């Protein structure tokens, strides 16, 4: 995804983030990934045209529709004048799915194009990690840095992975075409991983100054919801993932204060929780439990459910039990730290500290933030020490402000 200068019109920045990938998906469905650069260039030219026109004539009544119209016209103009049309593209457009040369940016066509593109990109010609990387970039608009954060790896590694993935798809004569149910099922796990990572970046962004990016959370929910509307993809895992997203999204307004700092779970104003989203989460969780499958999304949805469920004296025991199952199914540092927090809630903060220190994640900011929290009630000096370590390691400005606030509160308490 190309960058868009911060000096451009603020509305265009928002539209670039929300519409660029939808427009690119429609054009890629039309041309195929061999012409992905062309699709990206046409969409970029559309936004540059908007900068020029809107600065001169003002913002149109329907900005998004204006962008779609210009993109459609630019595509038609290109097809008329491009010398390579007859030799390189026309044959591809003769397939059953691509007989029309008109570009339609209806809501349904955009959704269908995005869904078709994500399944097409998740081609086993590439490794599962490469499939997810490419889908996050091409469909979700992630920068290389955002993908690197999602995979906890370096940017150069991601750049190489993306280049290889695109090359393999081009060499494999990649096309966005209808797939059999068998092919769709074989690719669904990677698609769900992509949507899960998209949501996570919105729920807790480590790249941007704002810790929560609702646009990404909503986009992940929208795309996952599309999966529930097709018989071949309306699986229990899809419903479990959607339940998880609904539960987590229900608390977004309560998770930060007016300064953009994180509000700890126990300090959140429950009146700000979105009951409608909680109800939707309950609905999809019930759907997810209709079979015998238990995926990581089932376990995480169960954990999220207990976080927003009415008070229950065994609440943290249930959460810890689910984390125990999750960490056996798929270990990660994040899961291990979250499990330790639940462990401390059940067995006490002292035992929680012992459990946390076993992890040995000294290079992880969340590890030190957790120990800072657990030490706060017994050793202010140790708590401050760990918060200092967390602050030194953190990359997000919003997260740094939150940690500094907690440290200052402890130092204030120590001075009294």
C-alpha positions as a printed Julia matrix, in Angstrom:
416×3 Matrix{Float64}:
   0.0     0.0     0.0
   1.35    3.4    -0.93
   1.82    6.16    1.62
  -0.35    9.27    1.69
   1.21   12.51    2.9
  -0.02   13.95    6.19
  -0.17   17.35    4.49
  -3.09   16.24    2.33
  -6.71   16.98    3.16
  -7.65   15.21    6.48
 -10.79   13.72    4.92
  -8.7    12.27    2.1
  -6.37   10.66    4.61
  -9.36    8.9     6.16
 -10.78    7.88    2.78
  -7.37    6.67    1.61
  -7.2     4.37    4.62
 -10.77    3.1     4.3
 -11.3     2.96    0.52
  -7.9     2.42   -1.15
  -7.87   -1.34   -0.63
 -11.52   -1.79   -1.58
 -10.89   -0.02   -4.88
  -7.69   -1.97   -5.48
  -9.47   -5.27   -4.76
 -12.13   -4.52   -7.39
  -9.51   -3.64  -10.01
  -7.36   -6.65   -9.13
 -10.37   -8.9    -9.52
 -10.77   -7.39  -12.98
  -7.14   -7.56  -14.1
  -5.57  -10.28  -11.94
  -2.52  -10.02   -9.7
  -0.18   -9.82  -12.7
  -1.52   -6.29  -13.09
  -1.66   -5.46   -9.38
   0.8    -2.6    -9.8
  -1.47   -1.16  -12.48
  -4.48   -1.36  -10.14
  -2.55    0.34   -7.34
  -1.33    3.06   -9.72
  -4.85    3.78  -10.99
  -6.19    4.09   -7.46
  -3.25    6.29   -6.4
  -3.85    8.55   -9.4
  -7.48    8.83   -8.3
  -6.46   10.14   -4.89
  -3.93   12.55   -6.37
  -6.7    13.84   -8.65
  -8.86   14.33   -5.55
  -6.12   16.39   -3.87
  -5.89   18.65   -6.92
  -9.65   18.99   -7.48
 -10.85   19.24   -3.87
  -8.27   21.87   -2.95
  -9.46   23.94   -5.92
 -13.2    23.3    -5.98
 -14.02   21.99   -2.52
 -15.12   18.57   -1.24
 -17.94   16.94   -3.25
 -21.23   16.05   -1.61
 -20.41   12.34   -1.65
 -16.6    12.03   -1.47
 -16.41    8.23   -1.63
 -18.74    8.05   -4.65
 -16.62   10.73   -6.36
 -13.51    8.61   -5.85
 -15.2     5.48   -7.23
 -16.42    7.37  -10.29
 -12.99    8.81  -11.03
 -11.32    5.4   -10.52
 -13.83    3.8   -12.89
 -13.27    6.48  -15.52
  -9.5     6.26  -15.22
  -9.71    2.51  -15.71
 -11.87    2.89  -18.82
  -9.47    5.5   -20.22
  -6.54    3.2   -19.6
  -8.22    0.29  -21.34
  -8.95    2.44  -24.36
  -5.44    3.74  -24.82
  -3.17    0.96  -23.54
  -1.39   -0.75  -26.4
  -0.99   -3.87  -24.31
  -4.72   -4.31  -23.78
  -5.35   -6.66  -26.71
  -2.22   -8.74  -26.21
  -1.9    -8.98  -22.45
  -5.25   -8.34  -20.83
  -8.07   -8.96  -23.29
  -7.72  -12.74  -23.24
  -7.89  -12.76  -19.46
 -11.06  -10.69  -19.59
 -12.79  -13.27  -21.78
 -13.24  -15.71  -18.91
 -16.75  -16.24  -17.63
 -16.19  -14.13  -14.51
 -14.62  -11.2   -16.4
 -16.62  -10.65  -19.58
 -17.65   -7.11  -18.67
 -15.17   -4.26  -19.09
 -17.13   -1.89  -16.86
 -15.84   -1.46  -13.31
 -18.58   -1.52  -10.67
 -17.97   -0.11   -7.2
 -21.23   -1.21   -5.62
 -21.12   -2.37   -2.0
 -21.83   -5.95   -3.04
 -19.2    -5.94   -5.78
 -16.61   -4.5    -3.41
 -17.37   -7.17   -0.79
 -17.31   -9.95   -3.37
 -14.03   -8.65   -4.8
 -12.36   -8.44   -1.41
 -13.53  -11.93   -0.47
 -12.42  -13.36   -3.83
  -9.06  -11.62   -3.6
  -8.21  -12.77   -0.07
  -8.96  -16.4    -0.92
  -7.03  -16.14   -4.19
  -3.99  -14.63   -2.47
  -4.03  -17.4     0.14
  -2.56  -19.77   -2.45
  -0.56  -22.74   -1.11
   2.11  -22.02   -3.74
   3.38  -19.75   -0.94
   3.97  -20.63    2.71
   1.14  -19.86    5.13
   3.13  -16.95    6.61
   3.77  -15.49    3.16
   0.1   -15.83    2.27
  -0.89  -13.88    5.39
   1.77  -11.21    4.76
   0.59  -10.63    1.21
  -3.08  -10.6     2.2
  -2.39   -8.08    4.96
  -0.59   -5.82    2.5
  -2.78   -6.2    -0.58
  -6.21   -6.47    1.0
  -5.87   -4.86    4.41
  -3.42   -2.1     3.48
  -0.81   -2.93    6.12
   2.57   -1.27    5.8
   5.72   -3.39    6.02
   6.21   -2.12    9.58
   2.7    -3.16   10.62
   3.2    -6.64    9.16
   6.56   -6.93   10.91
   4.89   -6.03   14.22
   2.16   -8.61   13.64
   4.77  -11.32   13.03
   7.25  -10.04   15.63
  10.0    -9.98   13.03
  12.18   -7.49   11.14
  11.04   -5.27    8.28
  13.69   -6.59    5.87
  12.45  -10.14    6.44
   8.9    -9.06    5.6
  10.02   -7.17    2.47
  11.78  -10.26    1.13
   8.81  -12.45    2.01
   6.42  -10.15    0.14
   8.63   -9.96   -2.95
   8.95  -13.74   -3.12
   5.22  -14.24   -2.56
   4.23  -11.86   -5.36
   6.76  -13.4    -7.73
   5.48  -16.93   -7.07
   1.87  -15.9    -7.71
   2.85  -14.17  -10.97
   4.79  -17.23  -12.1
   1.81  -19.42  -11.19
  -0.41  -17.33  -13.51
  -2.49  -16.05  -10.6
  -6.12  -15.23  -11.38
  -9.08  -14.33   -9.21
 -11.64  -16.93  -10.22
 -14.42  -18.96   -8.66
 -13.18  -21.74   -6.38
 -14.64  -25.05   -5.35
 -15.82  -25.55   -1.78
 -12.87  -27.89   -1.24
 -10.35  -25.2    -2.22
 -12.15  -22.61   -0.11
 -12.08  -24.89    2.94
  -8.37  -25.6     2.44
  -7.6   -21.87    2.51
 -10.01  -20.76    5.21
  -7.57  -21.1     8.14
  -5.11  -18.68    6.54
  -7.93  -16.26    5.72
  -9.04  -16.32    9.36
  -5.48  -15.71   10.54
  -5.34  -12.64    8.27
  -8.62  -11.24    9.63
  -7.53  -12.01   13.2
  -4.3   -10.05   12.74
  -6.18   -7.21   11.05
  -8.48   -6.94   14.07
  -5.6    -7.16   16.53
  -3.78   -4.23   14.9
  -6.94   -2.19   15.33
  -7.55   -3.38   18.89
  -4.02   -2.67   20.08
  -1.88   -0.85   17.56
   1.86   -0.79   18.15
   2.57    1.22   15.01
   0.52    4.4    15.23
   0.26    7.05   17.94
  -3.33    6.05   18.65
  -3.54    2.75   20.5
  -6.99    1.84   19.15
  -7.86    2.05   15.46
 -11.59    1.43   15.17
 -11.5     1.52   11.37
  -9.42   -1.66   11.29
 -11.6    -3.39   13.89
 -14.74   -2.56   11.91
 -13.15   -3.69    8.65
 -12.16   -7.03   10.19
 -15.69   -7.5    11.54
 -17.21   -6.59    8.17
 -15.07   -9.08    6.26
 -15.63  -11.85    8.82
 -19.36  -11.19    8.72
 -19.26  -11.73    4.94
 -17.85  -15.21    5.6
 -20.88  -16.09    7.74
 -23.16  -15.2     4.83
 -21.82  -17.95    2.55
 -22.63  -21.61    3.2
 -19.1   -22.8     2.37
 -17.45  -20.42    4.86
 -20.06  -20.21    7.63
 -18.1   -22.55    9.91
 -17.96  -22.73   13.69
 -14.45  -21.22   13.65
 -15.66  -18.24   11.63
 -18.51  -17.7    14.1
 -16.12  -18.01   17.03
 -13.78  -15.4    15.53
 -16.7   -13.06   14.9
 -17.89  -13.55   18.49
 -14.4   -12.67   19.74
 -14.33   -9.51   17.62
 -17.77   -8.43   18.88
 -16.86   -8.96   22.53
 -13.57   -7.1    22.19
 -15.13   -4.26   20.19
 -17.84   -3.81   22.81
 -15.21   -2.35   25.18
 -13.35   -0.08   22.74
 -14.89    3.17   24.02
 -13.99    2.26   27.6
 -10.39    1.22   26.89
  -8.91    4.71   26.51
  -9.38    8.06   28.25
  -9.61   11.5    26.68
  -5.79   11.68   26.46
  -5.61    8.41   24.5
  -4.13    6.48   27.42
  -5.17    2.92   28.17
  -7.73    2.41   30.92
  -7.03   -0.85   32.74
  -9.85   -3.39   32.62
 -10.72   -3.05   36.31
 -10.97    0.74   35.96
 -13.16    0.79   32.86
 -16.59    2.43   32.96
 -18.91   -0.48   32.17
 -21.57    2.03   31.18
 -19.48    2.65   28.05
 -19.57   -1.0    27.02
 -21.71   -1.58   23.92
 -24.46   -4.01   24.92
 -25.58   -4.48   21.32
 -22.14   -5.81   20.38
 -22.12   -8.04   23.48
 -25.47   -9.49   22.4
 -24.12  -10.09   18.9
 -21.08  -11.78   20.44
 -23.37  -14.08   22.42
 -25.29  -14.92   19.23
 -22.19  -15.86   17.24
 -20.68  -17.76   20.18
 -23.81  -19.92   20.39
 -23.49  -20.56   16.63
 -19.83  -21.45   17.14
 -20.73  -24.13   19.68
 -23.03  -26.05   17.33
 -20.38  -28.64   16.44
 -17.5   -30.55   18.02
 -14.67  -28.31   16.78
 -12.7   -26.28   19.32
 -10.36  -23.77   17.69
  -8.2   -21.09   19.26
 -10.95  -18.63   18.32
 -13.42  -20.6    20.46
 -11.08  -20.38   23.45
 -10.31  -16.68   22.95
 -14.0   -15.89   22.47
 -14.72  -17.74   25.72
 -12.07  -15.67   27.52
 -13.52  -12.46   26.08
 -17.01  -13.56   27.12
 -15.97  -14.04   30.76
 -14.34  -10.61   30.78
 -17.66   -8.91   30.0
 -19.97  -11.42   31.73
 -21.79  -10.49   34.96
 -19.68  -10.88   38.09
 -19.03  -14.46   39.1
 -16.78  -15.53   41.98
 -15.18  -18.19   39.77
 -14.75  -15.87   36.78
 -10.95  -15.81   36.83
 -10.77  -19.55   37.37
 -12.74  -20.06   34.16
 -10.53  -17.58   32.32
  -7.36  -19.28   33.57
  -8.68  -22.7    32.53
  -9.32  -21.38   29.0
  -5.83  -19.83   28.85
  -4.34  -23.17   29.94
  -6.04  -24.85   26.99
  -5.09  -22.05   24.61
  -1.41  -22.06   25.49
  -1.25  -25.81   24.84
  -3.01  -25.38   21.5
  -0.89  -22.43   20.31
   1.86  -20.9    22.43
   2.72  -17.22   22.12
   4.34  -14.67   24.41
   1.13  -12.63   24.48
  -0.93  -15.66   25.52
   1.62  -16.59   28.18
   1.54  -13.08   29.68
  -2.25  -12.89   29.61
  -2.44  -16.32   31.25
  -0.07  -15.11   33.98
  -2.34  -12.18   34.74
  -5.28  -14.58   35.14
  -3.06  -16.87   37.24
  -2.29  -13.93   39.57
  -6.0   -13.19   39.9
  -6.64  -16.76   41.03
  -3.56  -17.49   43.18
  -2.44  -14.03   44.26
   0.01  -11.46   42.93
   3.05  -12.98   44.65
   2.51  -16.32   42.94
   1.73  -14.39   39.77
   5.15  -12.7    39.89
   6.87  -16.06   40.28
   4.91  -17.41   37.33
   5.7   -14.32   35.21
   9.43  -14.42   35.95
   9.56  -18.03   34.73
   8.75  -16.73   31.25
  12.04  -14.83   30.97
  10.71  -12.3    28.46
  13.1    -9.52   29.46
  13.03   -8.0    25.98
   9.23   -7.68   25.98
   7.66   -4.4    27.16
   4.41   -6.14   28.15
   6.37   -8.51   30.41
   7.84   -5.6    32.39
   4.5    -3.76   32.45
   2.85   -6.85   33.95
   5.56   -7.2    36.61
   5.25   -3.49   37.35
   1.53   -4.0    37.93
   2.05   -7.09   40.09
   4.78   -5.45   42.23
   2.82   -2.22   42.77
   1.06   -3.42   45.93
   4.19   -4.75   47.68
   7.35   -3.07   46.32
   7.07    0.36   44.74
  10.77    0.44   43.84
  10.56   -2.87   41.94
   7.35   -1.74   40.27
   8.99    1.51   39.08
  12.04   -0.44   37.9
   9.9    -2.66   35.69
   7.84    0.26   34.36
  11.11    1.98   33.39
  12.16   -1.16   31.53
   8.8    -1.32   29.76
   8.99    2.36   28.75
  12.45    1.83   27.29
  11.22   -1.07   25.13
   7.84    0.2    23.96
   7.44    1.59   20.43
   3.92    3.06   20.54
   3.66    6.67   21.73
   0.2     6.04   23.21
   1.43    2.99   25.11
   4.43    4.96   26.38
   2.11    7.67   27.76
   0.1     5.0    29.57
   3.2     3.47   31.17
   4.52    6.88   32.18
   1.2     7.64   33.85
   1.34    4.41   35.87
   4.94    5.09   36.87
   4.13    8.66   37.96
   1.24    7.43   40.1
   3.55    4.99   41.85
   6.23    7.61   42.4
   3.61    9.97   43.8
   2.42    7.25   46.2
   6.02    6.55   47.26
   6.64   10.21   48.12
   3.62   10.47   50.44
